[in-house]
PDB file of C-alpha atoms in Angstrom:
ATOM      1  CA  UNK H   1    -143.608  40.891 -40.117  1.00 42.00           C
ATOM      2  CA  UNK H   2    -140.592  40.916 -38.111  1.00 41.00           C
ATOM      3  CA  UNK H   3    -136.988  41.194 -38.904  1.00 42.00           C
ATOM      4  CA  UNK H   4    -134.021  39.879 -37.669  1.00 42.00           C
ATOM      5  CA  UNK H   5    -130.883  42.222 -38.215  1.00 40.00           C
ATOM      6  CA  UNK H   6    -128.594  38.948 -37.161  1.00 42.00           C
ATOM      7  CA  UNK H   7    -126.906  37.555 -40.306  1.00 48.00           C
ATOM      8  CA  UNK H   8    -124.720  34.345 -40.301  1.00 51.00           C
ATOM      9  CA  UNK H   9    -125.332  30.850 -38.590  1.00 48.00           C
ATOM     10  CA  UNK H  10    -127.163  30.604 -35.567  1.00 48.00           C
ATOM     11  CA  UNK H  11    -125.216  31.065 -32.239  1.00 49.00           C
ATOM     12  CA  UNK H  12    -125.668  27.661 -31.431  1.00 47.00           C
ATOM     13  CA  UNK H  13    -125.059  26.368 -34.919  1.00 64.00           C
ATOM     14  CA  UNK H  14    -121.744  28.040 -35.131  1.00 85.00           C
ATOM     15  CA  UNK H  15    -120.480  27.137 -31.434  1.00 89.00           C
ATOM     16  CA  UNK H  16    -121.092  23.408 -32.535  1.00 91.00           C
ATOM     17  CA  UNK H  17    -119.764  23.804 -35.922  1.00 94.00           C
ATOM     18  CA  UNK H  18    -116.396  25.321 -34.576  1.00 96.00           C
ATOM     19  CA  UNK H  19    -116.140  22.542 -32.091  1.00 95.00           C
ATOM     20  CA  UNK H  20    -116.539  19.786 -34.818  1.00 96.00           C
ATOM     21  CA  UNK H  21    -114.301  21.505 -36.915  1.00 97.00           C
ATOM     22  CA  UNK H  22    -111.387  21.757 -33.912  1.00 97.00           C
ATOM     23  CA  UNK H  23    -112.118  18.394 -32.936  1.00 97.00           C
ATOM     24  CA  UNK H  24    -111.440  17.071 -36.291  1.00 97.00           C
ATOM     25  CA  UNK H  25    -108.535  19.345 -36.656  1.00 98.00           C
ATOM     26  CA  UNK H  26    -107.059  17.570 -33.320  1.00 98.00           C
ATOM     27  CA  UNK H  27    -107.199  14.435 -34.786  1.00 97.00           C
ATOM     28  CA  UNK H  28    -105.881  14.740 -38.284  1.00 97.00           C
ATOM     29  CA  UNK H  29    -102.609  17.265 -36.753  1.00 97.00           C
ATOM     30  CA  UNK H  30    -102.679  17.399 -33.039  1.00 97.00           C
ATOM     31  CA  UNK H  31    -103.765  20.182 -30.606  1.00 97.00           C
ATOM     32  CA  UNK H  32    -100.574  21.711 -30.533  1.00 97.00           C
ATOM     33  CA  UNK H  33     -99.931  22.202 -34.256  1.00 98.00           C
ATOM     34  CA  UNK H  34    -103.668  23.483 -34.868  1.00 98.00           C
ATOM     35  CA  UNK H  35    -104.250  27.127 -34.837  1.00 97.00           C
ATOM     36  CA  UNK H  36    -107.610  29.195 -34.191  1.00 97.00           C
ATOM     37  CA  UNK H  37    -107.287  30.289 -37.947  1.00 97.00           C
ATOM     38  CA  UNK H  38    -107.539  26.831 -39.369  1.00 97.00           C
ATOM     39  CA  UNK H  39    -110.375  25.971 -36.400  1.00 97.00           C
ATOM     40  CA  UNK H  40    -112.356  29.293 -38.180  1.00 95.00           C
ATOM     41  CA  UNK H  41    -111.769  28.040 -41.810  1.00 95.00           C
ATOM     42  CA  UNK H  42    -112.912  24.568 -41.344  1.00 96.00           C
ATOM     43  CA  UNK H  43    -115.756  25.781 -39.742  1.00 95.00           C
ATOM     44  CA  UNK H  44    -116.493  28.711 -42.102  1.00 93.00           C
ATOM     45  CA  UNK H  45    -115.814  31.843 -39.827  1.00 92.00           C
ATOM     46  CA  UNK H  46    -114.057  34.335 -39.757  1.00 91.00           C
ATOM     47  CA  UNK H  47    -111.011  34.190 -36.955  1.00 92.00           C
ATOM     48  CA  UNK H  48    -112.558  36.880 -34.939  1.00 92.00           C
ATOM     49  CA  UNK H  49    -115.915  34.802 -34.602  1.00 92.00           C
ATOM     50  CA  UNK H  50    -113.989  31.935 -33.007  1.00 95.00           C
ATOM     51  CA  UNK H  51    -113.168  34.544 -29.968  1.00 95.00           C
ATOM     52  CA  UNK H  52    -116.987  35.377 -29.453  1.00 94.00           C
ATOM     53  CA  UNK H  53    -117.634  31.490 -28.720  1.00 94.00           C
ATOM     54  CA  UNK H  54    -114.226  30.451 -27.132  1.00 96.00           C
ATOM     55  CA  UNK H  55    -111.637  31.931 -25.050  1.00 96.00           C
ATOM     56  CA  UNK H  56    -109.487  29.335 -26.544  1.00 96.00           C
ATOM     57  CA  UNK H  57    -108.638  26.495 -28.073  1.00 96.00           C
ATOM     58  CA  UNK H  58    -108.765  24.349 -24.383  1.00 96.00           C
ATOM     59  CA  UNK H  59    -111.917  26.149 -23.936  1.00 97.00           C
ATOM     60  CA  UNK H  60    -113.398  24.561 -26.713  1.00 97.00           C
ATOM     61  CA  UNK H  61    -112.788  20.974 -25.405  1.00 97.00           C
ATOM     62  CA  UNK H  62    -113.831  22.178 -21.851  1.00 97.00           C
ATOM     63  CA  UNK H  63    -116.799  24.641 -22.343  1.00 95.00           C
ATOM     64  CA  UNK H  64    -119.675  21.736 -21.770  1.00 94.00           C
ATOM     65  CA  UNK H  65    -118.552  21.357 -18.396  1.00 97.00           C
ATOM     66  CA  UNK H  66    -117.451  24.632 -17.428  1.00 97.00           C
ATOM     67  CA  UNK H  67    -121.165  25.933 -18.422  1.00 95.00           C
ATOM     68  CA  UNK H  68    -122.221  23.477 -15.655  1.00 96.00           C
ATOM     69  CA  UNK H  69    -119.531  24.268 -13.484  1.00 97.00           C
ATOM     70  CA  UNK H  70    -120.747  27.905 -13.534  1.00 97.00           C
ATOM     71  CA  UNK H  71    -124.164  26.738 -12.384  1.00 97.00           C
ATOM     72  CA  UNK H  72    -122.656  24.861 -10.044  1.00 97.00           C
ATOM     73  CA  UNK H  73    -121.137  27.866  -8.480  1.00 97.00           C
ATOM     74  CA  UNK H  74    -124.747  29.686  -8.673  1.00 97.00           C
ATOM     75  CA  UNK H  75    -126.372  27.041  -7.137  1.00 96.00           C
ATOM     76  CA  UNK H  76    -123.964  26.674  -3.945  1.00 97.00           C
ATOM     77  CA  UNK H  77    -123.064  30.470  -3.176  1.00 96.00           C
ATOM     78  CA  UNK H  78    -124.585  31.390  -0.070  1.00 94.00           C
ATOM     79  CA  UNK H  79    -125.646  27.485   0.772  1.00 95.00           C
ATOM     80  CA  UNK H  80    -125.143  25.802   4.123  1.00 94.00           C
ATOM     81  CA  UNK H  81    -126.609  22.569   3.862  1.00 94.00           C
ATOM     82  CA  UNK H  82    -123.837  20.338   3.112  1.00 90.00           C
ATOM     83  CA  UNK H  83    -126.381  17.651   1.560  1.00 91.00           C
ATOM     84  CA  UNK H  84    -126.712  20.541  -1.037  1.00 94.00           C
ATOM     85  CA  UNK H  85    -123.724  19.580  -2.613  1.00 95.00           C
ATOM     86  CA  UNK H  86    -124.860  15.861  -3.445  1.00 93.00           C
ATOM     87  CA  UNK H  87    -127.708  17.321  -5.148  1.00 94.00           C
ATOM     88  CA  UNK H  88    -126.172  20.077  -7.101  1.00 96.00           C
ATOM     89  CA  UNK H  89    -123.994  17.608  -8.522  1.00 95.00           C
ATOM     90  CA  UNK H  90    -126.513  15.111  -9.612  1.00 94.00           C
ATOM     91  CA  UNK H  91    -128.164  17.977 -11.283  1.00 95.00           C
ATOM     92  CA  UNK H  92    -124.611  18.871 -12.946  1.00 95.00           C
ATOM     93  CA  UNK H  93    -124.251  15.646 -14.348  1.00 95.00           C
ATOM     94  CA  UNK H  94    -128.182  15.386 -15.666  1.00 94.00           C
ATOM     95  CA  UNK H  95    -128.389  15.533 -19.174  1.00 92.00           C
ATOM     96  CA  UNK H  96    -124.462  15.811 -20.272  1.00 92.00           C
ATOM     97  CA  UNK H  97    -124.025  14.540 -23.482  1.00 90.00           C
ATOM     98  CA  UNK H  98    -120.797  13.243 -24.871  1.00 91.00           C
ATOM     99  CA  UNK H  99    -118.875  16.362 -26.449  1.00 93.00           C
ATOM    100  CA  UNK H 100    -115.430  17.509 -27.639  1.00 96.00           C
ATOM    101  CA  UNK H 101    -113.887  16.494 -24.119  1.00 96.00           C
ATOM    102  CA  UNK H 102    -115.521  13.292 -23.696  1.00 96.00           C
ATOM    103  CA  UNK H 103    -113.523  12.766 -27.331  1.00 96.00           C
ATOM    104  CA  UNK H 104    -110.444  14.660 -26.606  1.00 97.00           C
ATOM    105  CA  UNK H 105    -110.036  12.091 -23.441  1.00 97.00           C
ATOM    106  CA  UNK H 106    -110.662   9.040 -25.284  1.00 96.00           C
ATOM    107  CA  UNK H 107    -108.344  10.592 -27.731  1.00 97.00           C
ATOM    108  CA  UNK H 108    -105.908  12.004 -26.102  1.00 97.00           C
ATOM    109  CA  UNK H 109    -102.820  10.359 -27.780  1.00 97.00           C
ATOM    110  CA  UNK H 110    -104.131  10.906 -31.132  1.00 97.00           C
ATOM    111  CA  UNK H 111    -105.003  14.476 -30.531  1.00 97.00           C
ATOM    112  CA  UNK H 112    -101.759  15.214 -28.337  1.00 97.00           C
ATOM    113  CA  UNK H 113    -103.501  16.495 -25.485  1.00 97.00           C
ATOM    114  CA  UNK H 114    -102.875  14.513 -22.224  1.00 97.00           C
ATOM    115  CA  UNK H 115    -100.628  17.533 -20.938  1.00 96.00           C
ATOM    116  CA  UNK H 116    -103.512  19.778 -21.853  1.00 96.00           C
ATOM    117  CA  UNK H 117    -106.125  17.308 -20.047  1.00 97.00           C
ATOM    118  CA  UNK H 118    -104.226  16.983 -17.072  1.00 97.00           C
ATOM    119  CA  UNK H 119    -103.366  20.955 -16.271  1.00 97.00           C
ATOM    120  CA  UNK H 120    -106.580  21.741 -16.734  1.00 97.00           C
ATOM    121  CA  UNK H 121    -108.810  19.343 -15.764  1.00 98.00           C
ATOM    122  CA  UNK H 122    -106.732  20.249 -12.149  1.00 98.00           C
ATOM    123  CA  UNK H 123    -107.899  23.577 -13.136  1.00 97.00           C
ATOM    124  CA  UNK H 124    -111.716  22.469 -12.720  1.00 98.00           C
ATOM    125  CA  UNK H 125    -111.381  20.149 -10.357  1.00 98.00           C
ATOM    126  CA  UNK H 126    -109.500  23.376  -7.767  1.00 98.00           C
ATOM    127  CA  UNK H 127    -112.187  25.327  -8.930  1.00 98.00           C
ATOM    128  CA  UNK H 128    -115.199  22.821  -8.205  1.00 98.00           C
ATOM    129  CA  UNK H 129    -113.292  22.369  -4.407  1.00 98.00           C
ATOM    130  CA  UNK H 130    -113.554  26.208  -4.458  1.00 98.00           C
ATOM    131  CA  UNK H 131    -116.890  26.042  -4.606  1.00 97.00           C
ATOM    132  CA  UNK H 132    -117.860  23.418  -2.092  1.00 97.00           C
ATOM    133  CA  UNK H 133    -116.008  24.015   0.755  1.00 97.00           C
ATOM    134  CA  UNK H 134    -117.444  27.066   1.763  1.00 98.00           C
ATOM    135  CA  UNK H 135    -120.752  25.197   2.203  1.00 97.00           C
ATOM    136  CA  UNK H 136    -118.773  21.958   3.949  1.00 96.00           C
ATOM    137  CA  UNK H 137    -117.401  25.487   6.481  1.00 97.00           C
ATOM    138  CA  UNK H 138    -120.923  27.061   6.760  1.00 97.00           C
ATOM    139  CA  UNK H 139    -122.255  23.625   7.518  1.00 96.00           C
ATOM    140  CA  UNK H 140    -119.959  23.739  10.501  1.00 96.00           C
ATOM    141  CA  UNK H 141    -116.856  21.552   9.194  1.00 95.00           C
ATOM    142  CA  UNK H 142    -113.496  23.014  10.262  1.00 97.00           C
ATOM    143  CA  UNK H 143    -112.134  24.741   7.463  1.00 97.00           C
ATOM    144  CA  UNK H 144    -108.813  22.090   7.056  1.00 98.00           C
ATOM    145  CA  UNK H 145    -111.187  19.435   7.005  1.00 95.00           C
ATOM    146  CA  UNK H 146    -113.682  21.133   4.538  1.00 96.00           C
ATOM    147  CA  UNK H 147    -111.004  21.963   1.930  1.00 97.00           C
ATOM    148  CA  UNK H 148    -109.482  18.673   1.801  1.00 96.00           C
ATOM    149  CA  UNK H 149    -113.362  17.298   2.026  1.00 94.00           C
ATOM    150  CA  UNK H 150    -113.888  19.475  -1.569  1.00 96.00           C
ATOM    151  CA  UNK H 151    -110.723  18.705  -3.176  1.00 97.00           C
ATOM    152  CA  UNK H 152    -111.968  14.772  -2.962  1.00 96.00           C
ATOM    153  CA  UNK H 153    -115.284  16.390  -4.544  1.00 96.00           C
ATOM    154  CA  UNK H 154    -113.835  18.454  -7.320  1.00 97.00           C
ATOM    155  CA  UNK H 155    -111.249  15.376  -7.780  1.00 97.00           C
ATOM    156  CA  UNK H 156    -114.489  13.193  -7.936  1.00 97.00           C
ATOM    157  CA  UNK H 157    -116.483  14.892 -10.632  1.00 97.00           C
ATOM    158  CA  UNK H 158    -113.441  14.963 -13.118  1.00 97.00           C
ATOM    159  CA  UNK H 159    -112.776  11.063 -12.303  1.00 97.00           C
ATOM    160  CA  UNK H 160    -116.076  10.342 -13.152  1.00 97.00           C
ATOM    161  CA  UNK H 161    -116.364  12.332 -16.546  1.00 97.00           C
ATOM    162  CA  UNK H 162    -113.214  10.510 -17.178  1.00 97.00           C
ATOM    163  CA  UNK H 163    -114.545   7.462 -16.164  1.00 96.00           C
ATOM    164  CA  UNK H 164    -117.509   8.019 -18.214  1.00 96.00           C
ATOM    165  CA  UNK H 165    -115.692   8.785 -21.325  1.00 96.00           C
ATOM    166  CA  UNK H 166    -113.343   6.137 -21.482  1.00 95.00           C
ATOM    167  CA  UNK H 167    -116.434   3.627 -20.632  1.00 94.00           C
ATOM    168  CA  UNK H 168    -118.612   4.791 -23.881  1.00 89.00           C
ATOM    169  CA  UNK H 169    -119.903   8.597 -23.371  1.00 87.00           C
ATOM    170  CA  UNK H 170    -123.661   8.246 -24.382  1.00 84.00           C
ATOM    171  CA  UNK H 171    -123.954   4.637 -23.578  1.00 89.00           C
ATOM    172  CA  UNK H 172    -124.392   5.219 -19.699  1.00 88.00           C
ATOM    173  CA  UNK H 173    -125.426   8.479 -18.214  1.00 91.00           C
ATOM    174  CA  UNK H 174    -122.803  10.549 -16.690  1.00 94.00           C
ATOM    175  CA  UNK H 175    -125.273  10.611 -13.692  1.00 94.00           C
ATOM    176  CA  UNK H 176    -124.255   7.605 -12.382  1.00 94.00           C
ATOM    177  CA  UNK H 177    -120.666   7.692 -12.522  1.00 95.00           C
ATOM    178  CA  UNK H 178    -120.583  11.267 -10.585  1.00 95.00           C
ATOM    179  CA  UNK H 179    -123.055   9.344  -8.280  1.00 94.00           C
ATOM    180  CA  UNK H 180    -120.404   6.520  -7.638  1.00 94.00           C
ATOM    181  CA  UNK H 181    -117.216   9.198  -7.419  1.00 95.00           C
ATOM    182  CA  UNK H 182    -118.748  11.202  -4.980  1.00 90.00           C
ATOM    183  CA  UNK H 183    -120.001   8.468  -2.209  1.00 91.00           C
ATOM    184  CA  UNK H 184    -116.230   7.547  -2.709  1.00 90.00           C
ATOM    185  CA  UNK H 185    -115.433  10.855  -2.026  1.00 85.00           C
ATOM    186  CA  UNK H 186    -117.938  11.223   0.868  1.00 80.00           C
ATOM    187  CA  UNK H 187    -116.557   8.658   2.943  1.00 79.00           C
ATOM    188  CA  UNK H 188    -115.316   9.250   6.035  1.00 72.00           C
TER     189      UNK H 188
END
């Protein structure tokens, strides 16, 4: 027999349930005027739990992508092949399922968060260009042209999950709008 000294909801279970709960929250009283203590009772944890899934109360809107965004930074460190970059991204974009940001974006007026969406989705999209223009340098593109060459990347991805939420998250696959922002994006 085996024991398991963990007591409460699953990890998993309680990340989703706190992101439910802040995503209703958003929509009955706005981002703004919700705290992480009324996010924690909705959900049925304690305040201090919140902090052990979420940084914040952005992070809970942006933590789908910024898990892939952190494998997008393991998959391109040390890489030199600038077709690389194409194919980390489809593999970013496999699979994404509509979450709280997909919501929060068609929401945003409702929930009160365009100023939130906009400073940080700049956030990820300067962190994504970060990421790829090292390879675009080690691939031999000057380094002016490689950082402007990544900003159009990083811009890309965040157009498309945009794009893809305000077009019906879950009815299309985020695949192929990442797909169509980035040969925009590619273009000479």
């Amino acid at each position: 027999m085996t024991t398991d000294s963990r007591v409460g909801r699953p990890r998993a279970s309680s990340r989703e349930t706190l992101a439910e709960a802040a995503c209703e929250l958003f929509l009955e009283q706005g981002f703004d005027a919700t705290t992480i203590a009324e996010i924690a009772r909705r959900a049925g944890v304690s305040r201090s739990s919140f902090f052990n899934y979420f940084a914040s109360k952005s992070a809970v809107l942006w933590s789908g992508l910024d898990e892939r965004i952190d494998r997008l930074e393991d998959e391109l460190a040390g890489e030199s092949d600038a077709a690389a970059v194409s194919a980390a991204f489809d593999r970013l974009a496999r699979g994404f399922a509509p979450d709280s940001l997909a919501l929060a974006i068609v929401n945003e007026a409702t929930m009160g968060v365009r100023a939130e969406l906009v400073r940080e989705a700049a956030l990820r999209s300067a962190r994504v260009a970060a990421v790829v223009a090292p390879v675009f340098e080690a691939a031999g593109v000057a380094r002016l042209e490689a950082d402007v060459r990544a900003a159009g990347w990083g811009g890309a991805l965040l157009a498309a999950v945009a794009a893809w939420a305000r077009d019906g998250a879950g009815r299309v696959e985020l695949e192929a709008f990442v797909r169509r922002a980035v040969q925009v994006a590619a273009r000479p």
